[in-house]
Amino acid sequence: MSGYQGPLRILSGIQPSGGMHLGNYLGAIRKFVELQHQYECYYCVVDMHAITVWQDPAKLRAQTFHIAASYLAAGVDPNIAAIFHQSAVGAHAELAWIFNCVARLGWIDRMTQFKDKAGKDKERASVGLYTYPVLQAADILVYKATHVPVGEDQKQHLELSRDIAGKFNHDFDAEDFFPLPEPLIKGPGARIMSLRDGAKKMSKSDPSENACIFLSDDSDVIARKIKKAKSDPEPLPSEAAGLEGRPEAANLVGIYAALSGSSDAEVLKEYGGQGFGVFKPALAELVVEKLSPISAELRRLEADPGFLQKTLGEGAARAAAVADPVVKEVKEIVGFLP
Ligand code: ATP
Ligand code: LTN
């Protein structure tokens, strides 16, 4: 964090681009809940990021409520952390423009998420998809956030945020104006893979329904998806090293470890030598046990959009109270007239 002396702050975000899944829960939201007691926290529903690929407007509204409700259902307390939607705080977009002029094309060209999401026909990708990580840097730095809890896939975007902060501080002779934000990635569940393909991460926008366990899935659906999950014919090894070269087995064991608060080695001590016919039902039972209280609360909250709207509005006001003065100062530093 260099010589930055400001308060310790957390910012993170999830896109309302689909249903909240087990990867989002283990890689991100579960950490949000733990961290709210240690830091000043801002948790955003990043609707402006979501529209970098086409979103049906009615679905976008519903999914924005869904992600906000998922934060709450998992245990984020809106009286402690600010929960809000990104588009409600104009400062994100203002800072993003200035950062578009700080970030270098060469830096953005290296971003692997753009390559993955744009696919083969990158000429047809939106310009927003390309500058997506610059908006992400603005999300973080408009709060001068010092720490960012995310899953493993966001490591490269966080490095870019640090580069943008450093270049801004340097170019404008504003030493330590922005902190260099630290990613908080470690921990079990930082990279949950698709249930259909152990080489692909579990993702909201996966076209296969069976690739993802959603927080809204009921127990029968969860059990069916785990039963159908890709595995291999071998029994589980008794030591973690034996998972090498078996990505699907490693993923299922990893999910069990992350949800039970243990390690792969401990899970294998119990299930080593057993086949998936035994392990999958045990895993399904554990997933249902851990997710069902959250999904029940999620359903209750989603039935009350008035409450969600009010919570998001209050969160946005708290967020803007921090972000607006930062943007005001940035504009002065850059040389804009008041
Ligand atoms: P999309 O598929 O639309 O890109 P996504 O499922 O990748 O969405 P995001 O909204 O981009 O989800 O991610 C929100 C948070 O969840 C981020 O911190 C991200 O790192 C984390 N995350 C997403 N997928 C996984 C995963 N499979 N395992 C662990 N963490 C994940
Ligand atoms: N790009 C992130 C979502 C995101 C985010 C952020 C995460 C947008 N802005 C700021 C942390 C901090 C993703 O998970 N795909």
mmCIF file of C-alpha atoms in Angstrom, residues 101-308:
data_model
loop_
_atom_site.group_PDB
_atom_site.id
_atom_site.type_symbol
_atom_site.label_atom_id
_atom_site.label_comp_id
_atom_site.label_asym_id
_atom_site.label_seq_id
_atom_site.Cartn_x
_atom_site.Cartn_y
_atom_site.Cartn_z
ATOM 1 C CA CYS A 101 -6.994 8.745 -19.982
ATOM 2 C CA VAL A 102 -4.475 7.398 -17.458
ATOM 3 C CA ALA A 103 -4.511 3.693 -18.418
ATOM 4 C CA ARG A 104 -2.422 2.702 -21.457
ATOM 5 C CA LEU A 105 -3.732 0.663 -24.385
ATOM 6 C CA GLY A 106 -0.915 -1.826 -23.910
ATOM 7 C CA TRP A 107 -2.080 -2.533 -20.359
ATOM 8 C CA ILE A 108 -5.677 -3.181 -21.388
ATOM 9 C CA ASP A 109 -4.583 -5.304 -24.347
ATOM 10 C CA ARG A 110 -3.121 -7.815 -21.906
ATOM 11 C CA MET A 111 -6.396 -8.444 -20.035
ATOM 12 C CA THR A 112 -7.313 -12.097 -20.475
ATOM 13 C CA GLN A 113 -10.960 -11.688 -19.374
ATOM 14 C CA PHE A 114 -11.617 -9.456 -22.390
ATOM 15 C CA LYS A 115 -10.123 -12.095 -24.685
ATOM 16 C CA ASP A 116 -12.266 -14.819 -23.078
ATOM 17 C CA LYS A 117 -15.485 -12.810 -23.143
ATOM 18 C CA ALA A 118 -15.076 -11.221 -26.563
ATOM 19 C CA GLY A 119 -14.365 -14.629 -28.079
ATOM 20 C CA LYS A 120 -13.199 -14.965 -31.671
ATOM 21 C CA ASP A 121 -15.138 -12.022 -33.072
ATOM 22 C CA LYS A 122 -13.669 -9.214 -31.006
ATOM 23 C CA GLU A 123 -14.594 -6.578 -33.603
ATOM 24 C CA ARG A 124 -18.203 -7.047 -32.487
ATOM 25 C CA ALA A 125 -17.515 -6.725 -28.740
ATOM 26 C CA SER A 126 -18.668 -3.491 -27.088
ATOM 27 C CA VAL A 127 -16.108 -0.787 -26.345
ATOM 28 C CA GLY A 128 -17.356 -1.010 -22.745
ATOM 29 C CA LEU A 129 -16.239 -4.641 -22.532
ATOM 30 C CA TYR A 130 -12.749 -3.513 -23.484
ATOM 31 C CA THR A 131 -12.512 -0.704 -20.919
ATOM 32 C CA TYR A 132 -14.343 -2.800 -18.287
ATOM 33 C CA PRO A 133 -11.247 -3.091 -16.024
ATOM 34 C CA VAL A 134 -10.793 0.697 -16.068
ATOM 35 C CA LEU A 135 -14.318 1.154 -14.665
ATOM 36 C CA GLN A 136 -13.454 -1.513 -12.106
ATOM 37 C CA ALA A 137 -10.388 0.518 -11.033
ATOM 38 C CA ALA A 138 -12.667 3.557 -10.666
ATOM 39 C CA ASP A 139 -15.132 1.539 -8.525
ATOM 40 C CA ILE A 140 -12.330 0.720 -6.132
ATOM 41 C CA LEU A 141 -10.382 3.960 -6.092
ATOM 42 C CA VAL A 142 -13.348 6.326 -5.904
ATOM 43 C CA TYR A 143 -13.591 5.077 -2.285
ATOM 44 C CA LYS A 144 -9.797 4.980 -1.904
ATOM 45 C CA ALA A 145 -10.391 1.329 -1.005
ATOM 46 C CA THR A 146 -7.288 -0.352 0.380
ATOM 47 C CA HIS A 147 -8.511 -3.979 0.135
ATOM 48 C CA VAL A 148 -10.648 -5.815 -2.413
ATOM 49 C CA PRO A 149 -12.098 -9.290 -1.715
ATOM 50 C CA VAL A 150 -12.485 -11.186 -5.010
ATOM 51 C CA GLY A 151 -12.110 -14.635 -6.539
ATOM 52 C CA GLU A 152 -8.910 -15.766 -8.248
ATOM 53 C CA ASP A 153 -10.148 -14.714 -11.720
ATOM 54 C CA GLN A 154 -9.927 -11.026 -10.750
ATOM 55 C CA LYS A 155 -6.219 -11.020 -9.918
ATOM 56 C CA GLN A 156 -5.182 -9.414 -13.190
ATOM 57 C CA HIS A 157 -7.842 -6.682 -12.936
ATOM 58 C CA LEU A 158 -6.613 -5.832 -9.450
ATOM 59 C CA GLU A 159 -3.051 -5.508 -10.726
ATOM 60 C CA LEU A 160 -4.337 -3.064 -13.330
ATOM 61 C CA SER A 161 -6.099 -1.034 -10.611
ATOM 62 C CA ARG A 162 -2.791 -0.764 -8.774
ATOM 63 C CA ASP A 163 -1.016 0.335 -11.957
ATOM 64 C CA ILE A 164 -3.646 3.007 -12.640
ATOM 65 C CA ALA A 165 -3.470 4.292 -9.043
ATOM 66 C CA GLY A 166 0.328 4.411 -9.207
ATOM 67 C CA LYS A 167 0.420 6.188 -12.573
ATOM 68 C CA PHE A 168 -2.168 8.764 -11.481
ATOM 69 C CA ASN A 169 -0.208 9.496 -8.277
ATOM 70 C CA HIS A 170 3.009 9.792 -10.269
ATOM 71 C CA ASP A 171 1.738 11.793 -13.287
ATOM 72 C CA PHE A 172 0.003 14.407 -11.166
ATOM 73 C CA ASP A 173 2.668 14.559 -8.499
ATOM 74 C CA ALA A 174 0.052 13.478 -5.986
ATOM 75 C CA GLU A 175 2.094 11.071 -3.898
ATOM 76 C CA ASP A 176 -0.098 8.547 -2.021
ATOM 77 C CA PHE A 177 -3.304 10.264 -3.157
ATOM 78 C CA PHE A 178 -4.672 6.861 -4.126
ATOM 79 C CA PRO A 179 -3.760 3.735 -2.171
ATOM 80 C CA LEU A 180 -2.471 0.762 -4.170
ATOM 81 C CA PRO A 181 -5.363 -1.608 -3.410
ATOM 82 C CA GLU A 182 -4.554 -5.113 -2.189
ATOM 83 C CA PRO A 183 -6.576 -8.069 -3.456
ATOM 84 C CA LEU A 184 -7.915 -10.451 -0.801
ATOM 85 C CA ILE A 185 -8.088 -13.688 -2.752
ATOM 86 C CA LYS A 186 -6.661 -16.471 -0.617
ATOM 87 C CA GLY A 187 -8.786 -19.039 1.081
ATOM 88 C CA PRO A 188 -10.734 -22.104 0.038
ATOM 89 C CA GLY A 189 -13.270 -21.391 -2.676
ATOM 90 C CA ALA A 190 -11.246 -18.736 -4.525
ATOM 91 C CA ARG A 191 -11.727 -20.659 -7.780
ATOM 92 C CA ILE A 192 -14.732 -22.965 -8.082
ATOM 93 C CA MET A 193 -14.930 -24.736 -11.425
ATOM 94 C CA SER A 194 -17.906 -25.599 -13.629
ATOM 95 C CA LEU A 195 -19.659 -28.860 -12.725
ATOM 96 C CA ARG A 196 -19.580 -29.804 -16.419
ATOM 97 C CA ASP A 197 -15.943 -28.977 -17.174
ATOM 98 C CA GLY A 198 -13.163 -28.921 -14.586
ATOM 99 C CA ALA A 199 -11.088 -26.602 -16.783
ATOM 100 C CA LYS A 200 -13.671 -23.768 -16.845
ATOM 101 C CA LYS A 201 -14.651 -21.580 -13.916
ATOM 102 C CA MET A 202 -18.209 -21.692 -12.635
ATOM 103 C CA SER A 203 -19.778 -18.618 -14.238
ATOM 104 C CA LYS A 204 -23.174 -16.866 -14.254
ATOM 105 C CA SER A 205 -23.131 -16.585 -17.983
ATOM 106 C CA ASP A 206 -22.401 -20.276 -18.664
ATOM 107 C CA PRO A 207 -25.045 -21.437 -21.152
ATOM 108 C CA SER A 208 -25.271 -24.848 -19.456
ATOM 109 C CA GLU A 209 -27.739 -24.742 -16.522
ATOM 110 C CA ASN A 210 -26.028 -27.763 -14.988
ATOM 111 C CA ALA A 211 -22.614 -26.095 -14.798
ATOM 112 C CA CYS A 212 -23.615 -23.905 -11.862
ATOM 113 C CA ILE A 213 -25.239 -24.334 -8.480
ATOM 114 C CA PHE A 214 -27.338 -21.223 -7.950
ATOM 115 C CA LEU A 215 -28.290 -19.861 -4.528
ATOM 116 C CA SER A 216 -31.884 -20.046 -5.721
ATOM 117 C CA ASP A 217 -31.744 -23.805 -6.558
ATOM 118 C CA ASP A 218 -33.907 -26.002 -4.333
ATOM 119 C CA SER A 219 -32.544 -29.170 -2.721
ATOM 120 C CA ASP A 220 -33.738 -31.499 -5.490
ATOM 121 C CA VAL A 221 -32.085 -29.393 -8.163
ATOM 122 C CA ILE A 222 -28.846 -29.225 -6.169
ATOM 123 C CA ALA A 223 -28.825 -33.015 -5.671
ATOM 124 C CA ARG A 224 -29.517 -33.591 -9.387
ATOM 125 C CA LYS A 225 -26.776 -31.210 -10.541
ATOM 126 C CA ILE A 226 -24.217 -32.822 -8.240
ATOM 127 C CA LYS A 227 -25.277 -36.301 -9.316
ATOM 128 C CA LYS A 228 -24.802 -35.265 -12.958
ATOM 129 C CA ALA A 229 -21.540 -33.410 -12.282
ATOM 130 C CA LYS A 230 -18.655 -34.619 -14.394
ATOM 131 C CA SER A 231 -16.272 -36.874 -12.448
ATOM 132 C CA ASP A 232 -14.056 -39.838 -13.295
ATOM 133 C CA PRO A 233 -14.276 -43.585 -12.701
ATOM 134 C CA GLU A 234 -11.482 -43.787 -10.079
ATOM 135 C CA PRO A 235 -12.120 -43.779 -6.327
ATOM 136 C CA LEU A 236 -10.987 -40.665 -4.444
ATOM 137 C CA PRO A 237 -7.297 -40.682 -3.484
ATOM 138 C CA SER A 238 -6.368 -40.663 0.185
ATOM 139 C CA GLU A 239 -3.983 -37.707 -0.178
ATOM 140 C CA ALA A 240 -4.351 -34.299 -1.853
ATOM 141 C CA ALA A 241 -1.437 -34.972 -4.255
ATOM 142 C CA GLY A 242 -3.568 -37.713 -5.828
ATOM 143 C CA LEU A 243 -6.010 -35.062 -7.113
ATOM 144 C CA GLU A 244 -3.452 -33.810 -9.595
ATOM 145 C CA GLY A 245 -4.578 -34.331 -13.183
ATOM 146 C CA ARG A 246 -8.154 -34.973 -11.962
ATOM 147 C CA PRO A 247 -9.699 -31.471 -12.223
ATOM 148 C CA GLU A 248 -13.326 -32.540 -11.716
ATOM 149 C CA ALA A 249 -12.514 -34.635 -8.644
ATOM 150 C CA ALA A 250 -10.349 -31.801 -7.286
ATOM 151 C CA ASN A 251 -13.201 -29.345 -7.767
ATOM 152 C CA LEU A 252 -15.800 -31.473 -5.943
ATOM 153 C CA VAL A 253 -13.399 -32.140 -3.070
ATOM 154 C CA GLY A 254 -12.537 -28.418 -3.001
ATOM 155 C CA ILE A 255 -16.213 -27.468 -2.735
ATOM 156 C CA TYR A 256 -16.676 -29.924 0.128
ATOM 157 C CA ALA A 257 -13.606 -28.516 1.921
ATOM 158 C CA ALA A 258 -14.645 -24.880 1.406
ATOM 159 C CA LEU A 259 -18.166 -25.470 2.713
ATOM 160 C CA SER A 260 -17.165 -27.612 5.668
ATOM 161 C CA GLY A 261 -14.359 -25.274 6.731
ATOM 162 C CA SER A 262 -11.735 -28.003 6.333
ATOM 163 C CA SER A 263 -8.953 -28.772 3.848
ATOM 164 C CA ASP A 264 -8.740 -31.124 0.845
ATOM 165 C CA ALA A 265 -6.465 -33.366 2.947
ATOM 166 C CA GLU A 266 -9.037 -33.617 5.727
ATOM 167 C CA VAL A 267 -11.850 -34.391 3.285
ATOM 168 C CA LEU A 268 -9.720 -37.111 1.699
ATOM 169 C CA LYS A 269 -8.886 -38.579 5.097
ATOM 170 C CA GLU A 270 -12.597 -39.253 5.417
ATOM 171 C CA TYR A 271 -13.506 -40.142 1.822
ATOM 172 C CA GLY A 272 -10.222 -41.485 0.338
ATOM 173 C CA GLY A 273 -10.858 -44.866 -1.308
ATOM 174 C CA GLN A 274 -14.576 -44.156 -1.793
ATOM 175 C CA GLY A 275 -16.126 -43.725 -5.223
ATOM 176 C CA PHE A 276 -18.314 -40.826 -6.378
ATOM 177 C CA GLY A 277 -21.400 -42.958 -5.687
ATOM 178 C CA VAL A 278 -20.697 -42.331 -2.001
ATOM 179 C CA PHE A 279 -19.035 -38.926 -2.171
ATOM 180 C CA LYS A 280 -21.568 -37.113 -4.382
ATOM 181 C CA PRO A 281 -24.593 -37.709 -2.092
ATOM 182 C CA ALA A 282 -22.509 -36.575 0.907
ATOM 183 C CA LEU A 283 -21.502 -33.437 -0.985
ATOM 184 C CA ALA A 284 -25.098 -32.756 -2.061
ATOM 185 C CA GLU A 285 -26.232 -33.044 1.544
ATOM 186 C CA LEU A 286 -23.573 -30.588 2.698
ATOM 187 C CA VAL A 287 -24.353 -28.066 -0.072
ATOM 188 C CA VAL A 288 -28.078 -28.220 0.733
ATOM 189 C CA GLU A 289 -27.396 -27.844 4.469
ATOM 190 C CA LYS A 290 -25.228 -24.743 3.928
ATOM 191 C CA LEU A 291 -27.234 -23.073 1.152
ATOM 192 C CA SER A 292 -30.835 -23.721 2.130
ATOM 193 C CA PRO A 293 -31.030 -21.127 4.946
ATOM 194 C CA ILE A 294 -29.541 -18.560 2.553
ATOM 195 C CA SER A 295 -31.909 -19.434 -0.295
ATOM 196 C CA ALA A 296 -34.931 -19.280 2.017
ATOM 197 C CA GLU A 297 -33.915 -15.792 3.146
ATOM 198 C CA LEU A 298 -33.177 -14.827 -0.467
ATOM 199 C CA ARG A 299 -36.717 -15.808 -1.531
ATOM 200 C CA ARG A 300 -38.201 -13.842 1.363
ATOM 201 C CA LEU A 301 -36.214 -10.715 0.465
ATOM 202 C CA GLU A 302 -36.910 -10.942 -3.270
ATOM 203 C CA ALA A 303 -40.610 -10.855 -2.486
ATOM 204 C CA ASP A 304 -40.102 -7.407 -0.945
ATOM 205 C CA PRO A 305 -38.665 -5.137 -3.680
ATOM 206 C CA GLY A 306 -39.767 -2.047 -1.728
ATOM 207 C CA PHE A 307 -37.396 -2.955 1.090
ATOM 208 C CA LEU A 308 -34.571 -3.743 -1.350
#
